[in-house]
PDB file of C-alpha atoms in Angstrom:
ATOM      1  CA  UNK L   1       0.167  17.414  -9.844  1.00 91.00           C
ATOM      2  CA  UNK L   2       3.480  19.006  -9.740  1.00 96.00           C
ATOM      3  CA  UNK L   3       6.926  17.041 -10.494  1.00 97.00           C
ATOM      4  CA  UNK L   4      10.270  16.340 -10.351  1.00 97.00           C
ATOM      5  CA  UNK L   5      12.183  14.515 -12.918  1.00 98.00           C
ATOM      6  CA  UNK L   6      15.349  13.244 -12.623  1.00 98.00           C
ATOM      7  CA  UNK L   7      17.116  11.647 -15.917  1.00 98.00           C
ATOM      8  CA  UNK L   8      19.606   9.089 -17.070  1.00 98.00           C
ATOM      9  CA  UNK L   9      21.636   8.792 -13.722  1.00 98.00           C
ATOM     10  CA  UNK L  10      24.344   6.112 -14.619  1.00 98.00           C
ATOM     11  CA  UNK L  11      25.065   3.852 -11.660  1.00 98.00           C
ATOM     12  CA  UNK L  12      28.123   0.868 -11.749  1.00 98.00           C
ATOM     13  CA  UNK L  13      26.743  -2.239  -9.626  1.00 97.00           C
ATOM     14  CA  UNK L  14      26.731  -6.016  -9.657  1.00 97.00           C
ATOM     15  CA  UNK L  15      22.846  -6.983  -9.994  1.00 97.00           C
ATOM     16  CA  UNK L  16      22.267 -10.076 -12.855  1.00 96.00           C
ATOM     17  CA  UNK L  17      21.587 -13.688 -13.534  1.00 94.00           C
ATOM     18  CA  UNK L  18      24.518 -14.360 -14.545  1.00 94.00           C
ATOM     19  CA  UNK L  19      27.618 -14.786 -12.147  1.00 94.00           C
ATOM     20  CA  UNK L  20      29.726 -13.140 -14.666  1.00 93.00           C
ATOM     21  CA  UNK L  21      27.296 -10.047 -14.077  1.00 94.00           C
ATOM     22  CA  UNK L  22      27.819  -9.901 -10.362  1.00 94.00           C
ATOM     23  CA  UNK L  23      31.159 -10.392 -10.242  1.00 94.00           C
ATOM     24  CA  UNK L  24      32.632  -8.009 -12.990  1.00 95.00           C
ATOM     25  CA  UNK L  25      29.436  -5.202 -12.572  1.00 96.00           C
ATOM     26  CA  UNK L  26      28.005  -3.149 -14.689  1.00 97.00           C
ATOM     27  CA  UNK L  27      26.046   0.105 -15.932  1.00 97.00           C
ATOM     28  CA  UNK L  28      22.725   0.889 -14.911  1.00 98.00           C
ATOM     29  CA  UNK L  29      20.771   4.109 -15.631  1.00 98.00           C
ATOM     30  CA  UNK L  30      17.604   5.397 -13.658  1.00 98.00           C
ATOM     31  CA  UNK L  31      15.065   7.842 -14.878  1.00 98.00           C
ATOM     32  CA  UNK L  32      12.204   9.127 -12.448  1.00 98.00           C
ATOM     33  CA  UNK L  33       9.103  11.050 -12.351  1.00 98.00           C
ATOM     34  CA  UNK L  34       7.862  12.014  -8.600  1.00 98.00           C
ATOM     35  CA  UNK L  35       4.966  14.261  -8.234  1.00 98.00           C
ATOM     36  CA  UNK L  36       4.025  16.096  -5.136  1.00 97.00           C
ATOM     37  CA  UNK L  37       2.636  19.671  -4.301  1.00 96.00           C
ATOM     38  CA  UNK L  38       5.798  22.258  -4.929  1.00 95.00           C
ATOM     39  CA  UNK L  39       3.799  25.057  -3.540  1.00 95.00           C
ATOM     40  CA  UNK L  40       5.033  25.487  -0.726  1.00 94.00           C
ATOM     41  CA  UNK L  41       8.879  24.947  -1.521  1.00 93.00           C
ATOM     42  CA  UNK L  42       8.564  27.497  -4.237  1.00 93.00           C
ATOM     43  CA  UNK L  43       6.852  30.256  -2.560  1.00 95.00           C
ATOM     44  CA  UNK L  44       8.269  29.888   0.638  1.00 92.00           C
ATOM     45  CA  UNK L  45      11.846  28.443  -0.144  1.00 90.00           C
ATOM     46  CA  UNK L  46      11.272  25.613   2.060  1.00 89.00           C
ATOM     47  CA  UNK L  47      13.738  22.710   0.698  1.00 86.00           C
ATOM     48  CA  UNK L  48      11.753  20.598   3.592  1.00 88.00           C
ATOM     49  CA  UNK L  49       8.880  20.892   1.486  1.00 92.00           C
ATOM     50  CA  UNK L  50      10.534  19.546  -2.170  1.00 95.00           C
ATOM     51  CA  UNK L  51      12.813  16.793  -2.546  1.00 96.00           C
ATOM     52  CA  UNK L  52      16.476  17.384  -2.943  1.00 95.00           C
ATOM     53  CA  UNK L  53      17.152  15.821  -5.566  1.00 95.00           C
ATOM     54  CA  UNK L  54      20.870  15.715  -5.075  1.00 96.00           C
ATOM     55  CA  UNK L  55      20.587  13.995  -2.018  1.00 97.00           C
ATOM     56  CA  UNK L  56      17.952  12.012  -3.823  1.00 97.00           C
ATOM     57  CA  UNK L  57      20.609  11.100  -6.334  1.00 98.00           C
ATOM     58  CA  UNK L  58      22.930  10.097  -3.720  1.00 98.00           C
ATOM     59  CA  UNK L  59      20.603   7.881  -1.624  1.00 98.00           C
ATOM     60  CA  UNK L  60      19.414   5.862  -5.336  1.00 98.00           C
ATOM     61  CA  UNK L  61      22.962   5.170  -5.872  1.00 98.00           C
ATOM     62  CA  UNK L  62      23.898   3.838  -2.098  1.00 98.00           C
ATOM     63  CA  UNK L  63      20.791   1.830  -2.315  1.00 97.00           C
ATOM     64  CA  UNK L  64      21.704   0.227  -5.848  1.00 97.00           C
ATOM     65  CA  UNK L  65      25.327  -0.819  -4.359  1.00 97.00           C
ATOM     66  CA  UNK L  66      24.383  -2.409  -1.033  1.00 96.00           C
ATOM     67  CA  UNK L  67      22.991  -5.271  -2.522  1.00 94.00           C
ATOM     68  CA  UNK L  68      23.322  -7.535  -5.195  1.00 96.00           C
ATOM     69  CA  UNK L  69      20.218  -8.704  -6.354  1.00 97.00           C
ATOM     70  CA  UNK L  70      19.212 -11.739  -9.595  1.00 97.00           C
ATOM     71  CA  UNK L  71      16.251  -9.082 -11.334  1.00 97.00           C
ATOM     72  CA  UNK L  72      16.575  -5.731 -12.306  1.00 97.00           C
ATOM     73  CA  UNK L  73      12.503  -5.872 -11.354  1.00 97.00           C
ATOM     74  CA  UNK L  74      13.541  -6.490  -7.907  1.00 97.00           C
ATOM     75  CA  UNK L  75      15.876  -3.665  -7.741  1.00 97.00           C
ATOM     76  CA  UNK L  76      13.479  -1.396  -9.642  1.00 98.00           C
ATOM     77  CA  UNK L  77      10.388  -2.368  -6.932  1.00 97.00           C
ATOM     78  CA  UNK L  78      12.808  -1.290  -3.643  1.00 97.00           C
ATOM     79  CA  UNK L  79      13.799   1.940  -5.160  1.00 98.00           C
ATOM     80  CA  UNK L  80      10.319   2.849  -5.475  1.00 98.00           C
ATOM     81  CA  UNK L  81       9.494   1.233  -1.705  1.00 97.00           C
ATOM     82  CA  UNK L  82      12.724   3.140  -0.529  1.00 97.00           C
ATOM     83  CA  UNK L  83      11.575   6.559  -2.062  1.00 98.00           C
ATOM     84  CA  UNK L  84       7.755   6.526  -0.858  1.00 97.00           C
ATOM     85  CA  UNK L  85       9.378   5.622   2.992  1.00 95.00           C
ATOM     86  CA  UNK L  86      12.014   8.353   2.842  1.00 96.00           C
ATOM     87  CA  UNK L  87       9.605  10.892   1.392  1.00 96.00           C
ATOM     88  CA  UNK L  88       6.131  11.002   2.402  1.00 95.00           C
ATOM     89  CA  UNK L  89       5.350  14.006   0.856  1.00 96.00           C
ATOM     90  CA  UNK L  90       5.792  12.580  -2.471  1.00 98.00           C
ATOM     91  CA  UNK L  91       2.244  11.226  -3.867  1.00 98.00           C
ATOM     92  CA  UNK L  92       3.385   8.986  -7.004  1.00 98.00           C
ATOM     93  CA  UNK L  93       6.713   7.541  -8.961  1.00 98.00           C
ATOM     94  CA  UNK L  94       7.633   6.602 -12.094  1.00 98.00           C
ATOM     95  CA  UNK L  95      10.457   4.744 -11.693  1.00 98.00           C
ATOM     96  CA  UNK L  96      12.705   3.527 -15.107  1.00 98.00           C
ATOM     97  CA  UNK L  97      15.444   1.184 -14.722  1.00 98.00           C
ATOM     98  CA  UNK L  98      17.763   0.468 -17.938  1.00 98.00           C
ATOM     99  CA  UNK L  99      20.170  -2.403 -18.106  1.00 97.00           C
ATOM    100  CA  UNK L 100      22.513  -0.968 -21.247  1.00 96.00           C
ATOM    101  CA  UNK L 101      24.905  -3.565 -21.553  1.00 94.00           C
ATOM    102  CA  UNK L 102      22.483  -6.701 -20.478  1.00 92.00           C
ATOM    103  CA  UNK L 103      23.922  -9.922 -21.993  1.00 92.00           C
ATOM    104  CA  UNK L 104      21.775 -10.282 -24.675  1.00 91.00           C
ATOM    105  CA  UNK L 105      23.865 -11.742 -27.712  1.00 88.00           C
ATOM    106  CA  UNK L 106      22.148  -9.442 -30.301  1.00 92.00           C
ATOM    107  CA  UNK L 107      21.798  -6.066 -31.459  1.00 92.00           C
ATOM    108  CA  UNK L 108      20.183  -3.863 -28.322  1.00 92.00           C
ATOM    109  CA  UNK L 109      20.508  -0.486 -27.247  1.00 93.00           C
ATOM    110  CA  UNK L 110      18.886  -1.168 -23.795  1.00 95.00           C
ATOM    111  CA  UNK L 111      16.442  -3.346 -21.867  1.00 96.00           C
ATOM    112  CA  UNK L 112      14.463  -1.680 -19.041  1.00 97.00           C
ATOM    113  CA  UNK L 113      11.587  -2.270 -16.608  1.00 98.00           C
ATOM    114  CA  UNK L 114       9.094   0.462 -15.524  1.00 98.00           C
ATOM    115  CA  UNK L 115       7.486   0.406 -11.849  1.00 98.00           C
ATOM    116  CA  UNK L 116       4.599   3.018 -11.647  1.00 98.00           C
ATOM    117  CA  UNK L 117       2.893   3.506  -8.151  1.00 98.00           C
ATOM    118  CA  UNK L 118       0.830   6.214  -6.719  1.00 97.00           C
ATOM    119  CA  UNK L 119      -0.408   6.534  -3.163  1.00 98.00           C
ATOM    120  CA  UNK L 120      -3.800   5.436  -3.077  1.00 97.00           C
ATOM    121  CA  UNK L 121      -6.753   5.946   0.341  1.00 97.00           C
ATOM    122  CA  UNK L 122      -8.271   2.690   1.616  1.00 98.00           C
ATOM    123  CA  UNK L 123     -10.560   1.556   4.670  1.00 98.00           C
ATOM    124  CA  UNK L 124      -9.750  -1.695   6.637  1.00 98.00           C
ATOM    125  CA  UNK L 125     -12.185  -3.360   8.790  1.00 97.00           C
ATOM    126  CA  UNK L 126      -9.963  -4.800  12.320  1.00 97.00           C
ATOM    127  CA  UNK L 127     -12.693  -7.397  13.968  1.00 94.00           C
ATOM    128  CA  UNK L 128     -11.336  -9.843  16.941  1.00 94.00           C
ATOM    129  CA  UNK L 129     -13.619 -11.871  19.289  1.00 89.00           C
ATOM    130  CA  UNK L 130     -10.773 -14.393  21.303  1.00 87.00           C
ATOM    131  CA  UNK L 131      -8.358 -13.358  23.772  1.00 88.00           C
ATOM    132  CA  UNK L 132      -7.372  -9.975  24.626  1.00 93.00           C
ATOM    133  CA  UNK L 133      -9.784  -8.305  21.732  1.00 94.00           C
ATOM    134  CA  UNK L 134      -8.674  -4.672  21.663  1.00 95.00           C
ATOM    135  CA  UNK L 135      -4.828  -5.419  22.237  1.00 96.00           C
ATOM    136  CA  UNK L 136      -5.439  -7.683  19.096  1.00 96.00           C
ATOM    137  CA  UNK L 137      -6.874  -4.434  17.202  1.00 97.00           C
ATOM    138  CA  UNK L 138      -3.352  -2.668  18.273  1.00 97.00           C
ATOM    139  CA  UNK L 139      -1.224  -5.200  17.594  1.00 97.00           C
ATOM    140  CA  UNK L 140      -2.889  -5.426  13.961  1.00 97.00           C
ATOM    141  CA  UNK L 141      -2.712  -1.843  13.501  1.00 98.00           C
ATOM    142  CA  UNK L 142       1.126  -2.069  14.614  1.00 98.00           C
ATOM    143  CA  UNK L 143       1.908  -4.699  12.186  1.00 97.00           C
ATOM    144  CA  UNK L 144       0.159  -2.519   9.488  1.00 98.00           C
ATOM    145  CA  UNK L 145       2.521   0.355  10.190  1.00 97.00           C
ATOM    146  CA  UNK L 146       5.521  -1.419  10.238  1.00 95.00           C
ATOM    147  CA  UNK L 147       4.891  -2.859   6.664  1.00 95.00           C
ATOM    148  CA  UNK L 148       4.680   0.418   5.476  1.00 93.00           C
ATOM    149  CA  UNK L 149       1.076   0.668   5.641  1.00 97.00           C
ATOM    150  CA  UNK L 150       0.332   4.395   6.836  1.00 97.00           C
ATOM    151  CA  UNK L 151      -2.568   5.190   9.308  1.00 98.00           C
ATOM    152  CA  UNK L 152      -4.463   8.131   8.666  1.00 98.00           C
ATOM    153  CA  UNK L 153      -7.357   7.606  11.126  1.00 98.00           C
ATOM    154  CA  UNK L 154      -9.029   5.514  13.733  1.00 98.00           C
ATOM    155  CA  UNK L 155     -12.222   4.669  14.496  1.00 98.00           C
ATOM    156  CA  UNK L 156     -13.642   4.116  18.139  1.00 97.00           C
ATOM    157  CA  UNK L 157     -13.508   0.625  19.028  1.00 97.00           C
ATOM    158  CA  UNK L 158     -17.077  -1.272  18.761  1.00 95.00           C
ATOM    159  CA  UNK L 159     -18.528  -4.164  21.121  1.00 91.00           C
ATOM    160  CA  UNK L 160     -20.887  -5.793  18.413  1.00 86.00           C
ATOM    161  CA  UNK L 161     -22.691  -8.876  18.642  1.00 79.00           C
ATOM    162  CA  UNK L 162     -21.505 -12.234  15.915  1.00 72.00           C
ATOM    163  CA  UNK L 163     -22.729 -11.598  12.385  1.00 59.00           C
ATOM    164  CA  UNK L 164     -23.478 -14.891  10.183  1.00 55.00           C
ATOM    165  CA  UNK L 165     -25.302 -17.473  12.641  1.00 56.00           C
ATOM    166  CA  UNK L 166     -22.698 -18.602  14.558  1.00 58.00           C
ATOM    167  CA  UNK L 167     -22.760 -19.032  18.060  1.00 57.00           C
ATOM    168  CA  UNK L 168     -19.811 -17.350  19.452  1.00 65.00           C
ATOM    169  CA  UNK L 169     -18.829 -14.214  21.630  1.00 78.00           C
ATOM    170  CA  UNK L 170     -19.197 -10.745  21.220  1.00 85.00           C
ATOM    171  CA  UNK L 171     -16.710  -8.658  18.748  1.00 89.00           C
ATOM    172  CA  UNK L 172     -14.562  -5.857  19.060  1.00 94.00           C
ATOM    173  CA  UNK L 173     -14.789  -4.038  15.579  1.00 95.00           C
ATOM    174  CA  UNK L 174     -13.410  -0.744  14.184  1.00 97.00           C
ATOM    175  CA  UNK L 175     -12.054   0.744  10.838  1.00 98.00           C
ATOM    176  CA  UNK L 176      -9.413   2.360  10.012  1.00 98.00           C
ATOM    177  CA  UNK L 177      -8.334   4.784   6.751  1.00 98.00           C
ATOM    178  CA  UNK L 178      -4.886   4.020   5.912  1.00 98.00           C
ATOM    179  CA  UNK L 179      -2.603   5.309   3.105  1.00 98.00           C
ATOM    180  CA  UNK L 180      -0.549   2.903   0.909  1.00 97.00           C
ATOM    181  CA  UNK L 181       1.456   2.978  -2.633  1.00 97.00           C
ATOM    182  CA  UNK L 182       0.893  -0.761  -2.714  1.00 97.00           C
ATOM    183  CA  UNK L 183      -1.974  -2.155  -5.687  1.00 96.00           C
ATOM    184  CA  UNK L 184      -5.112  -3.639  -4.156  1.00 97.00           C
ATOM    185  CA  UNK L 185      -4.283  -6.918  -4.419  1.00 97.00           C
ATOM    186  CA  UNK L 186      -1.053  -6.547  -2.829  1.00 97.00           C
ATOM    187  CA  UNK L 187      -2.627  -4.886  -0.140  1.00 98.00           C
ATOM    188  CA  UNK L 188      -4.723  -7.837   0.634  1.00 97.00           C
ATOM    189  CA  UNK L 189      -1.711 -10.389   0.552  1.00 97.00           C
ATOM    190  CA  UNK L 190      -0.296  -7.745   3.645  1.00 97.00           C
ATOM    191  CA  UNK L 191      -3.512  -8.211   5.329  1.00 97.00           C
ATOM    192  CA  UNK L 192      -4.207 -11.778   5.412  1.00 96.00           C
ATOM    193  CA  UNK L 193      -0.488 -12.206   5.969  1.00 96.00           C
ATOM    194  CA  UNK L 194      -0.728 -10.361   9.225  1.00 97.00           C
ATOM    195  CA  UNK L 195      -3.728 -12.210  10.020  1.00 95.00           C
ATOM    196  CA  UNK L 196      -1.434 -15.649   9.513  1.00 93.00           C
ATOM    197  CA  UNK L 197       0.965 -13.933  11.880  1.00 94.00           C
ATOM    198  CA  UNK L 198      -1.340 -13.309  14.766  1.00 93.00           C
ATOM    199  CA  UNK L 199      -2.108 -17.236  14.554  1.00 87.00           C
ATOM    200  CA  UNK L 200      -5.727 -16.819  12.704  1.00 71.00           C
ATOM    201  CA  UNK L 201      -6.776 -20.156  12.165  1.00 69.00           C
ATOM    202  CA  UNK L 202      -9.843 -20.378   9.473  1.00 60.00           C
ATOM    203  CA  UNK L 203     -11.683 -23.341  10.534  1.00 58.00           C
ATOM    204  CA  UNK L 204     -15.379 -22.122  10.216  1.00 53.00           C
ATOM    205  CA  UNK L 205     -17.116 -19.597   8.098  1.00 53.00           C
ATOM    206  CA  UNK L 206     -18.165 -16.570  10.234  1.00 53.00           C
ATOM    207  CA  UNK L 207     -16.716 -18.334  13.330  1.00 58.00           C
ATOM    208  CA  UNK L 208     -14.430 -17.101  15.975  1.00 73.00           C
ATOM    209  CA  UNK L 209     -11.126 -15.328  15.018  1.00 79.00           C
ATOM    210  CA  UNK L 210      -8.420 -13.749  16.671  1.00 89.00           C
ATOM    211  CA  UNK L 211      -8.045 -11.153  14.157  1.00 94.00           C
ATOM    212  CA  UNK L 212     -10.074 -10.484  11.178  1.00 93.00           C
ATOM    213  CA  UNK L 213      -8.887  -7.912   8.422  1.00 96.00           C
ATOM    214  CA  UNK L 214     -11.384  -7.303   5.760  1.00 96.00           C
ATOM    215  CA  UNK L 215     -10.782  -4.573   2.870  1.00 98.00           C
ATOM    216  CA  UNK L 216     -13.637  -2.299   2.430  1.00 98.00           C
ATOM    217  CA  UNK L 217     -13.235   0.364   0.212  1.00 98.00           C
ATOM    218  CA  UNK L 218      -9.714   0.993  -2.359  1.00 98.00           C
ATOM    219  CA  UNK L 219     -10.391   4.275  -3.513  1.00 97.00           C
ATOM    220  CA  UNK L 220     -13.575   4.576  -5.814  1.00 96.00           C
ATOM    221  CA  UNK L 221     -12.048   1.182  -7.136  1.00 97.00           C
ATOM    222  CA  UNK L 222     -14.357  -1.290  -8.223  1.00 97.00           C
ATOM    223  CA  UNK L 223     -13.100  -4.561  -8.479  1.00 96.00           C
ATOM    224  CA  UNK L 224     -14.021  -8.557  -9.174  1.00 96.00           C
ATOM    225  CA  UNK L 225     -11.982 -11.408  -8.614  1.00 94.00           C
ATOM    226  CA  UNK L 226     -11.893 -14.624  -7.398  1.00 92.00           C
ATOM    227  CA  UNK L 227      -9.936 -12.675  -4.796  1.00 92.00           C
ATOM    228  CA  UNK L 228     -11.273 -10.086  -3.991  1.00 96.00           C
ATOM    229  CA  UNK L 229     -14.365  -8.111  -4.583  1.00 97.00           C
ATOM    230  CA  UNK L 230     -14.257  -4.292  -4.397  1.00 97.00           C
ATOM    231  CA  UNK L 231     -16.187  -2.457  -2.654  1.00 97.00           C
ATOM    232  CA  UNK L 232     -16.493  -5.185   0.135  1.00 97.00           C
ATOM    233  CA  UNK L 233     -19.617  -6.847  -0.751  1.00 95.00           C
ATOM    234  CA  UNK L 234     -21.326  -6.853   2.645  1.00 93.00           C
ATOM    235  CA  UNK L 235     -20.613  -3.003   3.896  1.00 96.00           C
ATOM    236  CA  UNK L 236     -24.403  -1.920   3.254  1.00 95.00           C
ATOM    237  CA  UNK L 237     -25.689  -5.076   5.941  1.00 93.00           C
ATOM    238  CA  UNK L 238     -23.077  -4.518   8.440  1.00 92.00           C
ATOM    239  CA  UNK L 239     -24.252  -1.751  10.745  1.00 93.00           C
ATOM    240  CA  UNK L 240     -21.187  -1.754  12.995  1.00 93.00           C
ATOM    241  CA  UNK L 241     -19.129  -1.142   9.662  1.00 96.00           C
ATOM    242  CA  UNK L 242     -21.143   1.591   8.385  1.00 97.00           C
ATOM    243  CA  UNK L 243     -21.261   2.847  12.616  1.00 97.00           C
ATOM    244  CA  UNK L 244     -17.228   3.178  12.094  1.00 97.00           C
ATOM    245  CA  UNK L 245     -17.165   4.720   8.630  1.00 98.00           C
ATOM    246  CA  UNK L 246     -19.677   7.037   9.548  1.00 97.00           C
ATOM    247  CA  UNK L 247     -17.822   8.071  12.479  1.00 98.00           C
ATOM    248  CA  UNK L 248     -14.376   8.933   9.991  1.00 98.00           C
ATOM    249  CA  UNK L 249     -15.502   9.585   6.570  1.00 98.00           C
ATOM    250  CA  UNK L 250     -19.179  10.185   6.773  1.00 97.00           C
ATOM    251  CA  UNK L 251     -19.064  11.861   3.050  1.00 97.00           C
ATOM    252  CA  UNK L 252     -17.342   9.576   1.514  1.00 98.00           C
ATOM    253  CA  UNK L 253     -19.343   8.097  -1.001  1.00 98.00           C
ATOM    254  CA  UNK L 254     -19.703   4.358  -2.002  1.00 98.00           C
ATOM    255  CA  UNK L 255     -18.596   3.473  -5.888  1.00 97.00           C
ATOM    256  CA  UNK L 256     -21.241   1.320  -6.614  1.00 97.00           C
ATOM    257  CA  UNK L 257     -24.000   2.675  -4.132  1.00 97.00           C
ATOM    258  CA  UNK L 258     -23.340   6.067  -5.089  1.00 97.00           C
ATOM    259  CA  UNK L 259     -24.498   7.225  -1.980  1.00 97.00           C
ATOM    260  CA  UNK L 260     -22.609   8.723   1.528  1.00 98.00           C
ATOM    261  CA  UNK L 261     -21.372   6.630   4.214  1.00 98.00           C
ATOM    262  CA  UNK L 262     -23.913   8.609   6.483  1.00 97.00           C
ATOM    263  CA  UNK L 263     -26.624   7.778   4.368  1.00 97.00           C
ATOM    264  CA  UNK L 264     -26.487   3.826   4.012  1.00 97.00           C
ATOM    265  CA  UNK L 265     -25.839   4.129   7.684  1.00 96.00           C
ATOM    266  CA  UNK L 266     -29.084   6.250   8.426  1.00 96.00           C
ATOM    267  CA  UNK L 267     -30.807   3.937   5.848  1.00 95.00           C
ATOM    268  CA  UNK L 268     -29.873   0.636   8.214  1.00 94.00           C
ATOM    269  CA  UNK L 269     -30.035   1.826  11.178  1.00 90.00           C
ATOM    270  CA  UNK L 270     -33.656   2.914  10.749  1.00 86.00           C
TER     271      UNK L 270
END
């Protein structure tokens, strides 16, 4: 992919541990990669289409100055936030921050962290069986934007009956295909967090919920913790999940499967 690199822009502000640091300030120095698709800018002159990196410059340093902040990891970690929000065209950073004259008491040129983040597809699985069922899909899908979580597409919305054995009443169920620079993980934390938001209480397994946000698929990532298991473990027996994804990404193929969406649905269905 194409890039941008900007190097070694020197920037005075008061972030540290030490009160000493914030009060008398200090050098800091920022060196990025972005990449994107310059096409477009270069054979059509478009500026819209790159990033100006002057302005660029500009917006690093007012962001580094409004705030004081204890860790230059902190400080590092909003840049890169700041920079995916204000340009969406751009697909991945590499963000360096150096701390020159940190108050280490020995012989150092610099000490630095390094955030690297790309933008990465995922599909999210919205189920709700209490209350008003489809305004809870929105109002998930809402709180998923506003935390930066981009929404590429939408399935239909899905009256399915209870899966798991427990008596209870029908579901409204769809999946979505969002776009996000945050790590799996991460992404997970934002999910169950706007689950704890909406009031979801987890009292029994496979019981009633107000809103139920499951992560399907991160990419072709394959994944095992005692966290979270990638590719969703239970997409292949869930027709009403395979119903949605075939209705948005019918080609896309499962990582551990290694088959379409429209064929694991065909396969259940029949």
């Amino acid at each position: 992919m194409d890039q941008l690199q900007i190097k070694d822009l020197e920037i005075f502000a008061y972030h540290g541990l030490f009160p000493s640091e914030k009060e008398l300030g200090q050098k800091f120095v920022i060196s990025a990669i972005l990449s994107y698709d310059i096409t477009k800018a270069a054979t059509d002159l478009d500026l819209t289409a790159s990033v100006h990196y002057g302005e660029l410059c500009q917006q690093w340093t007012t962001w580094f100055q409004e705030t004081t902040e204890d860790l230059i990891e902190t400080v590092a970690y909003k840049l890169v936030e700041r920079t995916f929000d204000a340009y969406p065209l751009v697909q991945e950073i590499k963000l360096e921050l150096k701390k020159p004259w940190a108050p280490v008491h020995l012989p150092l040129d610099t000490c630095s962290v390094t955030i690297h983040r790309r933008k990465q597809r995922a599909f999210i699985a919205l189920g709700s069986n209490m209350g008003d069922k489809q305004a809870n899909l929105k109002q998930a899908i809402e709180k998923m934007r506003n935390r930066g979580i981009h929404i590429l597409k939408e399935s239909s919305v899905l009256a399915t009956e209870p899966w798991g054995g427990v008596e209870q009443d029908s579901f409204a169920n769809q999946v979505v295909e969002v776009e996000t620079w945050l790590p799996a993980q991460v992404l997970l934390e934002n999910l169950l967090a706007i689950e704890s938001e909406m009031g979801r209480v987890r009292e029994v397994h496979w019981g009633p919920r107000l809103i139920d946000l499951d992560l399907l698929f991160v990419e072709d990532q394959v994944l095992y913790t005692d966290d979270l298991i990638l590719p969703h473990p239970y997409i292949a027996e869930r027709l009403f999940v395979l119903e949605s994804l075939q209705e948005i990404a019918p080609h896309f193929i499962h990582p551990t499967l290694k088959q379409p969406i429209r064929n694991l649905y065909n396969a259940l269905k029949q």
